[in-house]
Amino acid sequence: MNKKKILSVGSVLLAVCFLGFGAWTCRGERVFSDGETEAGDAKANAAELVIGCTLASGESNYQEALGNLMQDFAEKDGSYTLDIRYAAWSVETQEQQMRDFIEEGVDAIILCPVNAKSFLGVLKEASQHEIPVINLNMKVDLVSTEYVAAYVGASMSEEAEMAASLAIDYFDGAEGKIGIIEGLSGSDPQIYRTQTFLEKLTSHPNIEVVGIAGGEWEKDKAKEAARELLVKCPEINLMYCHDNYMSQGVYELLEELGKTEEIGIIGIGSASEHMEDVREGRLVGLVTQPPEVEAYYALECAKKGAMGEELQSWYKNIVQIITKENVDEYRSPLEAVLS
């Protein structure tokens, strides 16, 4: 494996992470900034604020982490009331939760959508009631963004490019066959974490994606999806998982099959347990997506939006490649903001 490229990319991203808060990226998006504090006229007292939050599912470890972190931040802040609800992967449930928030007259809504294309109508309703909606973690479709005050989250395409770089370096010019374990179909990360990954590999004919299966963001489902994939495509020697909770299910399967030395795994996510998976060699590497950053800025954007402050269209989570060589150097980008 060629590790020089991975480490150089990680070093550049670390520099951006700690020196570039409030700076513009090369694509023109604004990375997270905590410097926008000019008060608006809509609300004079933040203590009166009520923020509604609907997350796609508590069965997703990442979204459960988002919910827990937001609750912790809200309790420490104490200047607003936070109402978190989970939609159990149901579009109908999430639409109803949004409408309930509108009817209750909340001051802002945080939406982590079940899928990208199902919420145009209810987003219009929130806009008509002058309730700002913060789109968190998984983007709504392009048409619906007109009715979103800000998006808080990572670039799924950027994450996929980094995952592809990990795969390319893993094979180091040799032939390789990859299986992909995707998240829930129709979600923004499921679409772009596969699409961009495939595009990045087109210039590397030595690497072939031979199978794709759905793990739906759940460890056990990912394990069974990988089992079916390996039956159909036993030649796979690297698994790319759309998140690291699913990668843990895949690793359990490889242990059962005695194939942990034959098949590598790469994933996305940055919980401490995932970092330990890299240290111990259960993951070849990962691409970070720190949930604490998204949780913190979703709430900050909701508060500011409710008070009439102007928001950037995208508060971009900072991601980077992690391997065994640099895992002990990793620090959450949020540390630089809160310190």
Coordinates of C-alpha atoms in Angstrom, one line a residue:
M1 CA 0.0 0.0 0.0
N2 CA 1.2 3.5 -0.8
K3 CA 0.7 5.5 2.4
K4 CA 2.5 8.7 1.3
K5 CA -0.4 10.1 -0.6
I6 CA -2.9 9.3 2.2
L7 CA -0.7 11.1 4.7
S8 CA -0.2 14.1 2.5
V9 CA -3.9 14.6 2.0
G10 CA -4.6 14.2 5.7
S11 CA -2.0 16.8 6.5
V12 CA -3.4 19.3 4.2
L13 CA -6.9 18.8 5.6
L14 CA -5.7 19.1 9.1
A15 CA -4.2 22.5 8.2
V16 CA -7.5 23.6 6.8
C17 CA -9.3 22.2 9.9
F18 CA -7.3 24.2 12.4
L19 CA -6.3 27.3 10.3
G20 CA -9.3 27.7 8.0
F21 CA -12.4 28.1 10.2
G22 CA -14.4 30.9 8.7
A23 CA -12.5 30.6 5.4
W24 CA -13.8 29.8 2.0
T25 CA -13.0 26.5 0.4
C26 CA -11.8 26.0 -3.1
R27 CA -15.4 25.2 -4.2
G28 CA -16.7 28.4 -2.7
E29 CA -18.5 26.9 0.3
R30 CA -18.1 28.5 3.7
V31 CA -16.6 26.2 6.3
F32 CA -17.9 26.5 9.9
S33 CA -17.5 29.8 11.5
D34 CA -18.5 30.9 15.0
G35 CA -17.9 34.6 14.4
E36 CA -21.3 35.5 13.0
T37 CA -23.0 37.0 16.1
E38 CA -24.8 40.1 14.8
A39 CA -28.3 40.0 16.3
G40 CA -31.5 40.2 14.2
D41 CA -34.9 41.8 14.9
A42 CA -37.1 38.7 14.8
K43 CA -36.5 37.7 18.4
A44 CA -35.2 39.8 21.3
N45 CA -34.8 37.1 23.8
A46 CA -33.2 33.7 22.9
A47 CA -34.6 32.2 26.1
E48 CA -38.0 32.2 24.4
L49 CA -36.9 30.1 21.5
V50 CA -38.3 26.7 20.8
I51 CA -36.4 24.5 18.3
G52 CA -38.0 21.5 16.7
C53 CA -35.8 18.7 15.4
T54 CA -36.8 15.7 13.3
L55 CA -34.2 13.1 12.6
A56 CA -34.7 10.3 10.0
S57 CA -34.3 7.4 12.5
G58 CA -33.0 6.6 16.0
E59 CA -32.0 3.2 14.5
S60 CA -29.1 4.9 12.7
N61 CA -26.2 5.1 15.1
Y62 CA -24.9 8.3 13.5
Q63 CA -28.3 10.1 13.9
E64 CA -28.7 8.7 17.4
A65 CA -25.3 10.3 18.1
L66 CA -26.5 13.6 16.5
G67 CA -29.6 13.6 18.7
N68 CA -27.7 12.8 21.9
L69 CA -25.1 15.5 21.2
M70 CA -27.7 18.1 20.4
Q71 CA -29.5 17.3 23.6
D72 CA -26.3 17.8 25.5
F73 CA -25.5 21.1 23.8
A74 CA -29.0 22.3 24.5
E75 CA -28.8 21.5 28.2
K76 CA -25.5 23.2 28.5
D77 CA -26.7 26.3 26.6
G78 CA -30.0 26.6 28.5
S79 CA -31.3 29.5 26.3
Y80 CA -33.8 27.6 24.3
T81 CA -36.0 24.5 24.4
L82 CA -35.2 21.6 22.0
D83 CA -37.7 19.1 20.9
I84 CA -36.2 16.1 19.1
R85 CA -38.3 13.5 17.3
Y86 CA -37.3 10.5 15.2
A87 CA -39.1 9.4 12.1
A88 CA -38.2 5.7 12.0
W89 CA -37.3 6.0 8.3
S90 CA -40.9 6.9 7.4
V91 CA -41.5 9.9 5.1
E92 CA -45.1 10.1 6.2
T93 CA -44.0 10.2 9.9
Q94 CA -41.4 12.9 9.2
E95 CA -43.8 15.0 7.2
Q96 CA -46.3 14.9 10.1
Q97 CA -43.6 15.8 12.6
M98 CA -42.7 18.8 10.5
R99 CA -46.4 19.9 10.3
D100 CA -46.8 19.4 14.0
F101 CA -43.8 21.7 14.6
I102 CA -45.4 24.3 12.3
E103 CA -48.8 24.1 14.0
E104 CA -47.0 24.4 17.4
G105 CA -45.4 27.5 16.2
V106 CA -41.8 26.6 16.9
D107 CA -39.2 29.2 16.1
A108 CA -36.9 27.0 13.9
I109 CA -36.8 23.5 12.6
I110 CA -33.9 21.2 12.1
L111 CA -34.5 18.5 9.5
C112 CA -32.4 15.5 8.8
P113 CA -34.5 14.0 6.0
V114 CA -35.4 10.3 5.4
N115 CA -34.7 10.9 1.7
A116 CA -33.8 13.8 -0.6
K117 CA -37.0 14.3 -2.6
S118 CA -40.0 14.0 -0.3
F119 CA -40.2 17.3 1.6
L120 CA -40.8 20.1 -0.8
G121 CA -44.5 20.6 0.2
V122 CA -43.9 20.8 3.9
L123 CA -40.8 23.0 3.5
K124 CA -42.9 25.4 1.6
E125 CA -45.4 25.4 4.5
A126 CA -42.6 26.2 7.0
S127 CA -41.5 29.1 4.7
Q128 CA -45.0 30.5 4.5
H129 CA -45.1 30.5 8.3
E130 CA -41.6 32.2 8.4
I131 CA -40.1 29.3 10.3
P132 CA -36.4 28.8 9.2
V133 CA -35.5 25.2 8.4
I134 CA -31.9 24.0 8.9
N135 CA -31.2 21.0 6.7
L136 CA -28.9 18.7 8.7
N137 CA -26.5 15.9 7.6
M138 CA -28.4 14.6 4.5
K139 CA -29.3 17.2 1.9
V140 CA -32.8 17.7 0.5
D141 CA -33.0 17.9 -3.3
L142 CA -32.0 21.0 -5.3
V143 CA -35.5 22.2 -5.8
S144 CA -36.3 22.0 -2.0
T145 CA -33.1 24.0 -1.1
E146 CA -35.0 27.2 -2.0
Y147 CA -37.0 26.7 1.2
V148 CA -34.0 25.8 3.5
A149 CA -32.2 28.5 5.5
A150 CA -28.9 26.6 5.6
Y151 CA -27.4 23.2 5.2
V152 CA -25.1 21.9 7.9
G153 CA -23.1 18.8 6.9
A154 CA -20.3 17.4 4.9
S155 CA -19.9 17.0 1.2
M156 CA -20.8 13.4 0.4
S157 CA -18.9 13.7 -2.9
E158 CA -15.8 14.8 -1.1
E159 CA -16.0 12.0 1.3
A160 CA -16.4 9.5 -1.5
E161 CA -13.4 10.9 -3.3
M162 CA -11.3 10.4 -0.2
A163 CA -12.7 6.9 0.2
A164 CA -11.7 6.1 -3.4
S165 CA -8.2 7.5 -2.7
L166 CA -7.9 5.1 0.2
A167 CA -8.9 2.2 -2.1
I168 CA -6.5 3.3 -4.8
D169 CA -3.6 3.4 -2.4
Y170 CA -4.7 0.1 -0.8
F171 CA -4.2 -1.7 -4.1
D172 CA -1.2 0.3 -5.0
G173 CA -1.4 -0.4 -8.8
A174 CA -2.4 -4.1 -8.4
E175 CA -5.7 -5.5 -9.5
G176 CA -8.5 -5.3 -7.0
K177 CA -12.2 -6.0 -6.7
I178 CA -14.5 -4.0 -4.4
G179 CA -17.9 -4.5 -2.9
I180 CA -19.9 -1.5 -1.7
I181 CA -22.3 -1.6 1.3
E182 CA -24.6 1.4 0.8
G183 CA -26.8 3.4 3.2
L184 CA -30.6 3.8 2.8
S185 CA -31.6 4.1 -0.8
G186 CA -32.6 7.6 -1.9
S187 CA -30.7 9.5 0.8
D188 CA -28.1 12.1 -0.2
P189 CA -25.1 10.1 1.2
Q190 CA -26.2 6.8 -0.4
I191 CA -26.4 8.5 -3.8
Y192 CA -23.1 10.5 -3.8
R193 CA -21.0 8.2 -1.7
T194 CA -21.4 5.6 -4.4
Q195 CA -21.7 7.8 -7.5
T196 CA -18.6 9.9 -6.8
F197 CA -16.6 6.8 -5.7
L198 CA -17.3 5.1 -9.0
E199 CA -16.4 8.2 -11.0
K200 CA -13.1 8.5 -9.1
L201 CA -12.2 4.9 -10.0
T202 CA -12.8 5.2 -13.8
S203 CA -9.2 6.3 -14.3
H204 CA -8.0 3.2 -12.5
P205 CA -8.9 0.2 -14.7
N206 CA -7.0 -2.2 -12.3
I207 CA -9.8 -1.7 -9.8
E208 CA -13.3 -3.0 -10.4
V209 CA -16.5 -2.6 -8.3
V210 CA -18.1 -6.0 -8.7
G211 CA -21.1 -5.7 -6.3
I212 CA -23.3 -3.3 -4.4
A213 CA -25.7 -4.1 -1.6
G214 CA -27.8 -2.1 0.8
G215 CA -27.0 -2.1 4.5
E216 CA -29.5 0.8 5.4
W217 CA -27.1 2.3 7.9
E218 CA -27.6 -0.6 10.3
K219 CA -24.8 -3.0 11.5
D220 CA -26.8 -6.2 11.3
K221 CA -28.3 -5.4 7.9
A222 CA -24.9 -4.5 6.6
K223 CA -23.5 -7.9 7.9
E224 CA -26.2 -9.8 6.0
A225 CA -25.8 -7.6 2.9
A226 CA -22.1 -8.4 2.9
R227 CA -22.8 -12.1 3.3
E228 CA -25.0 -12.1 0.2
L229 CA -22.5 -10.0 -1.7
L230 CA -19.6 -12.4 -1.0
V231 CA -21.8 -15.4 -2.1
K232 CA -22.3 -13.7 -5.4
C233 CA -18.9 -12.2 -5.7
P234 CA -16.4 -14.3 -3.7
E235 CA -13.5 -12.6 -5.5
I236 CA -14.0 -9.3 -3.5
N237 CA -10.9 -8.2 -1.6
L238 CA -12.0 -4.8 -0.3
M239 CA -15.3 -3.6 1.2
Y240 CA -16.3 0.0 1.0
C241 CA -19.0 0.8 3.6
H242 CA -21.0 4.1 3.6
D243 CA -20.5 4.3 7.3
N244 CA -18.4 2.7 10.0
Y245 CA -21.3 1.3 12.0
M246 CA -22.0 -0.9 8.9
S247 CA -18.3 -1.6 8.6
Q248 CA -18.4 -3.2 12.1
G249 CA -21.1 -5.6 10.9
V250 CA -19.0 -6.4 7.9
Y251 CA -15.9 -7.1 10.0
E252 CA -18.0 -9.4 12.3
L253 CA -18.9 -11.4 9.1
L254 CA -15.3 -11.6 8.0
E255 CA -14.3 -12.9 11.4
E256 CA -16.9 -15.6 11.2
L257 CA -15.7 -16.5 7.7
G258 CA -12.0 -16.3 8.6
K259 CA -11.3 -13.7 5.9
T260 CA -10.1 -10.7 8.0
E261 CA -6.6 -11.0 6.4
E262 CA -8.0 -11.5 2.9
I263 CA -10.5 -8.6 2.7
G264 CA -9.9 -5.1 3.8
I265 CA -12.6 -2.6 4.9
I266 CA -12.8 1.2 4.5
G267 CA -15.6 3.4 5.9
I268 CA -16.8 6.8 6.9
G269 CA -17.3 8.1 10.4
S270 CA -15.2 9.3 13.4
A271 CA -16.5 8.0 16.7
S272 CA -13.8 6.9 19.1
E273 CA -14.6 3.2 18.5
H274 CA -14.0 3.7 14.8
M275 CA -10.6 5.3 15.5
E276 CA -9.8 2.2 17.6
D277 CA -10.8 0.0 14.6
V278 CA -8.2 1.8 12.6
R279 CA -5.5 1.4 15.3
E280 CA -6.2 -2.3 15.6
G281 CA -6.3 -2.9 11.9
R282 CA -10.0 -3.8 11.6
L283 CA -10.3 -0.9 9.2
V284 CA -7.8 -0.1 6.5
G285 CA -8.7 3.5 6.9
L286 CA -11.7 5.8 7.2
V287 CA -13.0 9.2 6.2
T288 CA -14.1 11.3 9.1
Q289 CA -17.5 12.9 9.6
P290 CA -17.5 14.3 13.1
P291 CA -21.1 14.4 14.4
E292 CA -20.4 16.8 17.2
V293 CA -19.6 19.5 14.6
E294 CA -22.9 19.0 12.8
A295 CA -24.9 18.9 16.0
Y296 CA -23.3 22.1 17.4
Y297 CA -23.7 24.1 14.2
A298 CA -27.2 22.9 13.5
L299 CA -28.3 24.4 16.8
E300 CA -26.3 27.6 16.3
C301 CA -27.9 28.1 12.9
A302 CA -31.3 27.3 14.2
K303 CA -30.9 29.9 17.0
K304 CA -29.5 32.6 14.7
G305 CA -32.1 31.9 12.0
A306 CA -34.9 32.1 14.5
M307 CA -33.6 35.5 15.6
G308 CA -33.5 36.8 12.1
E309 CA -29.8 36.6 11.5
E310 CA -28.5 36.0 8.0
L311 CA -27.0 32.5 7.5
Q312 CA -24.6 31.1 5.0
S313 CA -26.2 28.6 2.6
W314 CA -23.8 25.8 3.6
Y315 CA -21.9 25.3 6.9
K316 CA -19.5 22.6 5.8
N317 CA -18.3 19.8 8.0
I318 CA -14.5 19.3 7.6
V319 CA -13.5 15.7 6.7
Q320 CA -10.2 14.0 6.3
I321 CA -8.6 10.6 5.7
I322 CA -7.5 8.6 8.7
T323 CA -5.1 5.7 8.6
K324 CA -3.0 3.9 11.2
E325 CA -0.2 6.3 10.5
N326 CA -2.1 9.5 11.5
V327 CA -5.0 8.3 13.7
D328 CA -3.3 9.4 16.9
E329 CA -3.0 12.9 15.6
Y330 CA -6.7 13.4 14.9
R331 CA -8.6 16.1 16.8
S332 CA -12.2 17.1 16.2
P333 CA -12.5 20.4 14.3
L334 CA -14.9 21.5 17.0
E335 CA -12.1 21.7 19.6
A336 CA -10.6 24.6 17.7
V337 CA -13.9 26.5 17.9
L338 CA -14.8 25.8 21.5
S339 CA -11.3 26.1 23.0

